[in-house]
Amino acid sequence: MQKTFYFPHDYNARTDDKIKDLIFDLGWSGYGIYWAIVEDLYNNANAMRTNYDRISHDLKTDIETVKKVINNYGLFKIKGEIFFSESIKKRLQEREEKSTKAKLSASYRWNKYDANANLTQSERNAIMESK
């Protein structure tokens, strides 16, 4: 089973001018395709090939719509055959920074105290009864 993560989603994303243009041109299905691509980017370390045939097949839509969503609204950056999102890049960096800080904090707490000294306190706390 693939490990999944929550990713931040701006509650007012649809008020962005780029997204408004996308919805105006492609309707709400274009908006759904955009978010499906965003999910795929999160699952692929924020980098995907511009394989429009494969993406359109996966999303059960036409190639031209996928090309428009990826190329026409400034929502994604394209370098050669790879595209990504600056917004996702920023959010992934923030998540990594928070994770690193949390790991350091946990490491500090565990190293501050002798973990083995506290082991007997957590082995069990239920009272055994004989019947």
JSON list of C-alpha atoms in Angstrom, two decimals:
[
{"chain": "A", "resi": 1, "resn": "MET", "atom": "CA", "xyz": [0.00, 0.00, 0.00]},
{"chain": "A", "resi": 2, "resn": "GLN", "atom": "CA", "xyz": [1.35, 3.39, -0.97]},
{"chain": "A", "resi": 3, "resn": "LYS", "atom": "CA", "xyz": [1.99, 5.85, 1.83]},
{"chain": "A", "resi": 4, "resn": "THR", "atom": "CA", "xyz": [-0.12, 8.97, 1.40]},
{"chain": "A", "resi": 5, "resn": "PHE", "atom": "CA", "xyz": [0.31, 12.45, 2.77]},
{"chain": "A", "resi": 6, "resn": "TYR", "atom": "CA", "xyz": [-1.97, 15.38, 3.27]},
{"chain": "A", "resi": 7, "resn": "PHE", "atom": "CA", "xyz": [-0.99, 18.33, 1.11]},
{"chain": "A", "resi": 8, "resn": "PRO", "atom": "CA", "xyz": [-2.02, 21.91, 1.76]},
{"chain": "A", "resi": 9, "resn": "HIS", "atom": "CA", "xyz": [-4.67, 23.27, -0.55]},
{"chain": "A", "resi": 10, "resn": "ASP", "atom": "CA", "xyz": [-5.49, 26.96, -0.56]},
{"chain": "A", "resi": 11, "resn": "TYR", "atom": "CA", "xyz": [-9.20, 27.22, 0.18]},
{"chain": "A", "resi": 12, "resn": "ASN", "atom": "CA", "xyz": [-9.43, 30.14, -2.22]},
{"chain": "A", "resi": 13, "resn": "ALA", "atom": "CA", "xyz": [-7.42, 28.59, -5.07]},
{"chain": "A", "resi": 14, "resn": "ARG", "atom": "CA", "xyz": [-10.25, 29.10, -7.53]},
{"chain": "A", "resi": 15, "resn": "THR", "atom": "CA", "xyz": [-10.07, 32.88, -7.06]},
{"chain": "A", "resi": 16, "resn": "ASP", "atom": "CA", "xyz": [-6.55, 32.98, -8.52]},
{"chain": "A", "resi": 17, "resn": "ASP", "atom": "CA", "xyz": [-6.56, 34.73, -11.91]},
{"chain": "A", "resi": 18, "resn": "LYS", "atom": "CA", "xyz": [-4.75, 31.83, -13.60]},
{"chain": "A", "resi": 19, "resn": "ILE", "atom": "CA", "xyz": [-7.32, 29.37, -12.27]},
{"chain": "A", "resi": 20, "resn": "LYS", "atom": "CA", "xyz": [-10.17, 31.70, -13.25]},
{"chain": "A", "resi": 21, "resn": "ASP", "atom": "CA", "xyz": [-8.82, 31.72, -16.81]},
{"chain": "A", "resi": 22, "resn": "LEU", "atom": "CA", "xyz": [-8.60, 27.93, -16.78]},
{"chain": "A", "resi": 23, "resn": "ILE", "atom": "CA", "xyz": [-12.19, 27.58, -15.53]},
{"chain": "A", "resi": 24, "resn": "PHE", "atom": "CA", "xyz": [-13.42, 30.16, -18.07]},
{"chain": "A", "resi": 25, "resn": "ASP", "atom": "CA", "xyz": [-11.80, 28.25, -20.94]},
{"chain": "A", "resi": 26, "resn": "LEU", "atom": "CA", "xyz": [-12.19, 24.63, -19.84]},
{"chain": "A", "resi": 27, "resn": "GLY", "atom": "CA", "xyz": [-14.95, 24.68, -17.23]},
{"chain": "A", "resi": 28, "resn": "TRP", "atom": "CA", "xyz": [-14.99, 22.80, -13.98]},
{"chain": "A", "resi": 29, "resn": "SER", "atom": "CA", "xyz": [-13.68, 19.67, -15.67]},
{"chain": "A", "resi": 30, "resn": "GLY", "atom": "CA", "xyz": [-10.50, 21.61, -16.48]},
{"chain": "A", "resi": 31, "resn": "TYR", "atom": "CA", "xyz": [-10.27, 22.56, -12.81]},
{"chain": "A", "resi": 32, "resn": "GLY", "atom": "CA", "xyz": [-10.63, 18.90, -11.83]},
{"chain": "A", "resi": 33, "resn": "ILE", "atom": "CA", "xyz": [-7.95, 17.90, -14.32]},
{"chain": "A", "resi": 34, "resn": "TYR", "atom": "CA", "xyz": [-5.67, 20.55, -12.84]},
{"chain": "A", "resi": 35, "resn": "TRP", "atom": "CA", "xyz": [-6.09, 19.11, -9.32]},
{"chain": "A", "resi": 36, "resn": "ALA", "atom": "CA", "xyz": [-5.61, 15.56, -10.58]},
{"chain": "A", "resi": 37, "resn": "ILE", "atom": "CA", "xyz": [-2.31, 16.64, -12.13]},
{"chain": "A", "resi": 38, "resn": "VAL", "atom": "CA", "xyz": [-1.33, 18.37, -8.86]},
{"chain": "A", "resi": 39, "resn": "GLU", "atom": "CA", "xyz": [-1.99, 15.12, -6.99]},
{"chain": "A", "resi": 40, "resn": "ASP", "atom": "CA", "xyz": [0.12, 13.22, -9.52]},
{"chain": "A", "resi": 41, "resn": "LEU", "atom": "CA", "xyz": [2.95, 15.72, -9.11]},
{"chain": "A", "resi": 42, "resn": "TYR", "atom": "CA", "xyz": [2.89, 15.24, -5.32]},
{"chain": "A", "resi": 43, "resn": "ASN", "atom": "CA", "xyz": [3.11, 11.48, -5.87]},
{"chain": "A", "resi": 44, "resn": "ASN", "atom": "CA", "xyz": [6.04, 11.89, -8.26]},
{"chain": "A", "resi": 45, "resn": "ALA", "atom": "CA", "xyz": [8.35, 14.24, -6.33]},
{"chain": "A", "resi": 46, "resn": "ASN", "atom": "CA", "xyz": [6.95, 17.25, -8.23]},
{"chain": "A", "resi": 47, "resn": "ALA", "atom": "CA", "xyz": [8.29, 16.18, -11.63]},
{"chain": "A", "resi": 48, "resn": "MET", "atom": "CA", "xyz": [6.49, 14.49, -14.50]},
{"chain": "A", "resi": 49, "resn": "ARG", "atom": "CA", "xyz": [7.24, 13.92, -18.14]},
{"chain": "A", "resi": 50, "resn": "THR", "atom": "CA", "xyz": [5.12, 15.86, -20.61]},
{"chain": "A", "resi": 51, "resn": "ASN", "atom": "CA", "xyz": [3.72, 12.61, -21.91]},
{"chain": "A", "resi": 52, "resn": "TYR", "atom": "CA", "xyz": [0.32, 14.05, -22.79]},
{"chain": "A", "resi": 53, "resn": "ASP", "atom": "CA", "xyz": [-0.94, 10.74, -24.22]},
{"chain": "A", "resi": 54, "resn": "ARG", "atom": "CA", "xyz": [-0.27, 8.92, -20.96]},
{"chain": "A", "resi": 55, "resn": "ILE", "atom": "CA", "xyz": [-1.66, 11.69, -18.75]},
{"chain": "A", "resi": 56, "resn": "SER", "atom": "CA", "xyz": [-4.84, 12.03, -20.85]},
{"chain": "A", "resi": 57, "resn": "HIS", "atom": "CA", "xyz": [-5.33, 8.25, -20.80]},
{"chain": "A", "resi": 58, "resn": "ASP", "atom": "CA", "xyz": [-4.85, 8.15, -17.02]},
{"chain": "A", "resi": 59, "resn": "LEU", "atom": "CA", "xyz": [-7.31, 11.02, -16.47]},
{"chain": "A", "resi": 60, "resn": "LYS", "atom": "CA", "xyz": [-9.81, 9.75, -19.05]},
{"chain": "A", "resi": 61, "resn": "THR", "atom": "CA", "xyz": [-9.80, 13.00, -21.00]},
{"chain": "A", "resi": 62, "resn": "ASP", "atom": "CA", "xyz": [-8.53, 14.28, -24.33]},
{"chain": "A", "resi": 63, "resn": "ILE", "atom": "CA", "xyz": [-4.93, 15.19, -25.08]},
{"chain": "A", "resi": 64, "resn": "GLU", "atom": "CA", "xyz": [-5.70, 18.78, -26.08]},
{"chain": "A", "resi": 65, "resn": "THR", "atom": "CA", "xyz": [-7.30, 19.55, -22.71]},
{"chain": "A", "resi": 66, "resn": "VAL", "atom": "CA", "xyz": [-4.29, 18.14, -20.85]},
{"chain": "A", "resi": 67, "resn": "LYS", "atom": "CA", "xyz": [-1.93, 20.18, -23.03]},
{"chain": "A", "resi": 68, "resn": "LYS", "atom": "CA", "xyz": [-3.91, 23.34, -22.31]},
{"chain": "A", "resi": 69, "resn": "VAL", "atom": "CA", "xyz": [-3.99, 22.76, -18.53]},
{"chain": "A", "resi": 70, "resn": "ILE", "atom": "CA", "xyz": [-0.24, 22.15, -18.43]},
{"chain": "A", "resi": 71, "resn": "ASN", "atom": "CA", "xyz": [0.91, 24.75, -20.96]},
{"chain": "A", "resi": 72, "resn": "ASN", "atom": "CA", "xyz": [-1.54, 27.64, -21.22]},
{"chain": "A", "resi": 73, "resn": "TYR", "atom": "CA", "xyz": [-2.14, 29.13, -17.78]},
{"chain": "A", "resi": 74, "resn": "GLY", "atom": "CA", "xyz": [1.26, 29.53, -16.15]},
{"chain": "A", "resi": 75, "resn": "LEU", "atom": "CA", "xyz": [0.33, 27.00, -13.48]},
{"chain": "A", "resi": 76, "resn": "PHE", "atom": "CA", "xyz": [3.29, 24.74, -14.24]},
{"chain": "A", "resi": 77, "resn": "LYS", "atom": "CA", "xyz": [6.91, 25.24, -15.27]},
{"chain": "A", "resi": 78, "resn": "ILE", "atom": "CA", "xyz": [8.29, 23.20, -18.16]},
{"chain": "A", "resi": 79, "resn": "LYS", "atom": "CA", "xyz": [11.96, 22.31, -18.60]},
{"chain": "A", "resi": 80, "resn": "GLY", "atom": "CA", "xyz": [12.56, 20.11, -21.61]},
{"chain": "A", "resi": 81, "resn": "GLU", "atom": "CA", "xyz": [10.31, 17.06, -21.27]},
{"chain": "A", "resi": 82, "resn": "ILE", "atom": "CA", "xyz": [9.66, 17.61, -17.55]},
{"chain": "A", "resi": 83, "resn": "PHE", "atom": "CA", "xyz": [7.07, 19.82, -15.89]},
{"chain": "A", "resi": 84, "resn": "PHE", "atom": "CA", "xyz": [6.60, 20.78, -12.24]},
{"chain": "A", "resi": 85, "resn": "SER", "atom": "CA", "xyz": [4.91, 23.32, -9.99]},
{"chain": "A", "resi": 86, "resn": "GLU", "atom": "CA", "xyz": [6.71, 26.11, -8.15]},
{"chain": "A", "resi": 87, "resn": "SER", "atom": "CA", "xyz": [3.88, 26.14, -5.60]},
{"chain": "A", "resi": 88, "resn": "ILE", "atom": "CA", "xyz": [4.28, 22.42, -4.90]},
{"chain": "A", "resi": 89, "resn": "LYS", "atom": "CA", "xyz": [8.05, 22.87, -4.71]},
{"chain": "A", "resi": 90, "resn": "LYS", "atom": "CA", "xyz": [7.61, 25.52, -2.02]},
{"chain": "A", "resi": 91, "resn": "ARG", "atom": "CA", "xyz": [5.14, 23.41, -0.04]},
{"chain": "A", "resi": 92, "resn": "LEU", "atom": "CA", "xyz": [7.33, 20.30, -0.21]},
{"chain": "A", "resi": 93, "resn": "GLN", "atom": "CA", "xyz": [10.30, 22.32, 1.06]},
{"chain": "A", "resi": 94, "resn": "GLU", "atom": "CA", "xyz": [8.19, 23.62, 3.96]},
{"chain": "A", "resi": 95, "resn": "ARG", "atom": "CA", "xyz": [7.07, 20.08, 4.81]},
{"chain": "A", "resi": 96, "resn": "GLU", "atom": "CA", "xyz": [10.66, 18.84, 4.72]},
{"chain": "A", "resi": 97, "resn": "GLU", "atom": "CA", "xyz": [11.81, 21.67, 6.99]},
{"chain": "A", "resi": 98, "resn": "LYS", "atom": "CA", "xyz": [9.05, 20.90, 9.51]},
{"chain": "A", "resi": 99, "resn": "SER", "atom": "CA", "xyz": [9.88, 17.20, 9.40]},
{"chain": "A", "resi": 100, "resn": "THR", "atom": "CA", "xyz": [13.58, 17.88, 9.95]},
{"chain": "A", "resi": 101, "resn": "LYS", "atom": "CA", "xyz": [12.83, 20.15, 12.91]},
{"chain": "A", "resi": 102, "resn": "ALA", "atom": "CA", "xyz": [10.51, 17.55, 14.43]},
{"chain": "A", "resi": 103, "resn": "LYS", "atom": "CA", "xyz": [13.15, 14.81, 14.05]},
{"chain": "A", "resi": 104, "resn": "LEU", "atom": "CA", "xyz": [15.79, 17.00, 15.67]},
{"chain": "A", "resi": 105, "resn": "SER", "atom": "CA", "xyz": [13.45, 17.84, 18.51]},
{"chain": "A", "resi": 106, "resn": "ALA", "atom": "CA", "xyz": [12.58, 14.19, 19.11]},
{"chain": "A", "resi": 107, "resn": "SER", "atom": "CA", "xyz": [16.24, 13.22, 18.94]},
{"chain": "A", "resi": 108, "resn": "TYR", "atom": "CA", "xyz": [17.09, 15.90, 21.47]},
{"chain": "A", "resi": 109, "resn": "ARG", "atom": "CA", "xyz": [14.37, 14.67, 23.86]},
{"chain": "A", "resi": 110, "resn": "TRP", "atom": "CA", "xyz": [15.47, 11.03, 23.60]},
{"chain": "A", "resi": 111, "resn": "ASN", "atom": "CA", "xyz": [19.15, 11.88, 24.04]},
{"chain": "A", "resi": 112, "resn": "LYS", "atom": "CA", "xyz": [18.45, 14.25, 26.91]},
{"chain": "A", "resi": 113, "resn": "TYR", "atom": "CA", "xyz": [17.07, 11.45, 29.04]},
{"chain": "A", "resi": 114, "resn": "ASP", "atom": "CA", "xyz": [18.37, 7.94, 29.41]},
{"chain": "A", "resi": 115, "resn": "ALA", "atom": "CA", "xyz": [15.67, 6.04, 27.52]},
{"chain": "A", "resi": 116, "resn": "ASN", "atom": "CA", "xyz": [16.60, 2.73, 29.19]},
{"chain": "A", "resi": 117, "resn": "ALA", "atom": "CA", "xyz": [16.09, 4.18, 32.66]},
{"chain": "A", "resi": 118, "resn": "ASN", "atom": "CA", "xyz": [12.46, 4.89, 31.80]},
{"chain": "A", "resi": 119, "resn": "LEU", "atom": "CA", "xyz": [11.84, 1.52, 30.15]},
{"chain": "A", "resi": 120, "resn": "THR", "atom": "CA", "xyz": [10.53, -0.21, 33.29]},
{"chain": "A", "resi": 121, "resn": "GLN", "atom": "CA", "xyz": [7.99, 2.55, 33.76]},
{"chain": "A", "resi": 122, "resn": "SER", "atom": "CA", "xyz": [6.43, 1.84, 30.38]},
{"chain": "A", "resi": 123, "resn": "GLU", "atom": "CA", "xyz": [6.72, -1.95, 30.16]},
{"chain": "A", "resi": 124, "resn": "ARG", "atom": "CA", "xyz": [3.30, -2.49, 31.69]},
{"chain": "A", "resi": 125, "resn": "ASN", "atom": "CA", "xyz": [0.98, -0.71, 33.98]},
{"chain": "A", "resi": 126, "resn": "ALA", "atom": "CA", "xyz": [-1.85, -3.24, 34.27]},
{"chain": "A", "resi": 127, "resn": "ILE", "atom": "CA", "xyz": [-2.18, -5.12, 37.55]},
{"chain": "A", "resi": 128, "resn": "MET", "atom": "CA", "xyz": [-2.22, -8.87, 37.10]},
{"chain": "A", "resi": 129, "resn": "GLU", "atom": "CA", "xyz": [-5.02, -10.62, 38.95]},
{"chain": "A", "resi": 130, "resn": "SER", "atom": "CA", "xyz": [-5.29, -14.30, 39.61]},
{"chain": "A", "resi": 131, "resn": "LYS", "atom": "CA", "xyz": [-8.69, -15.94, 39.52]}
]
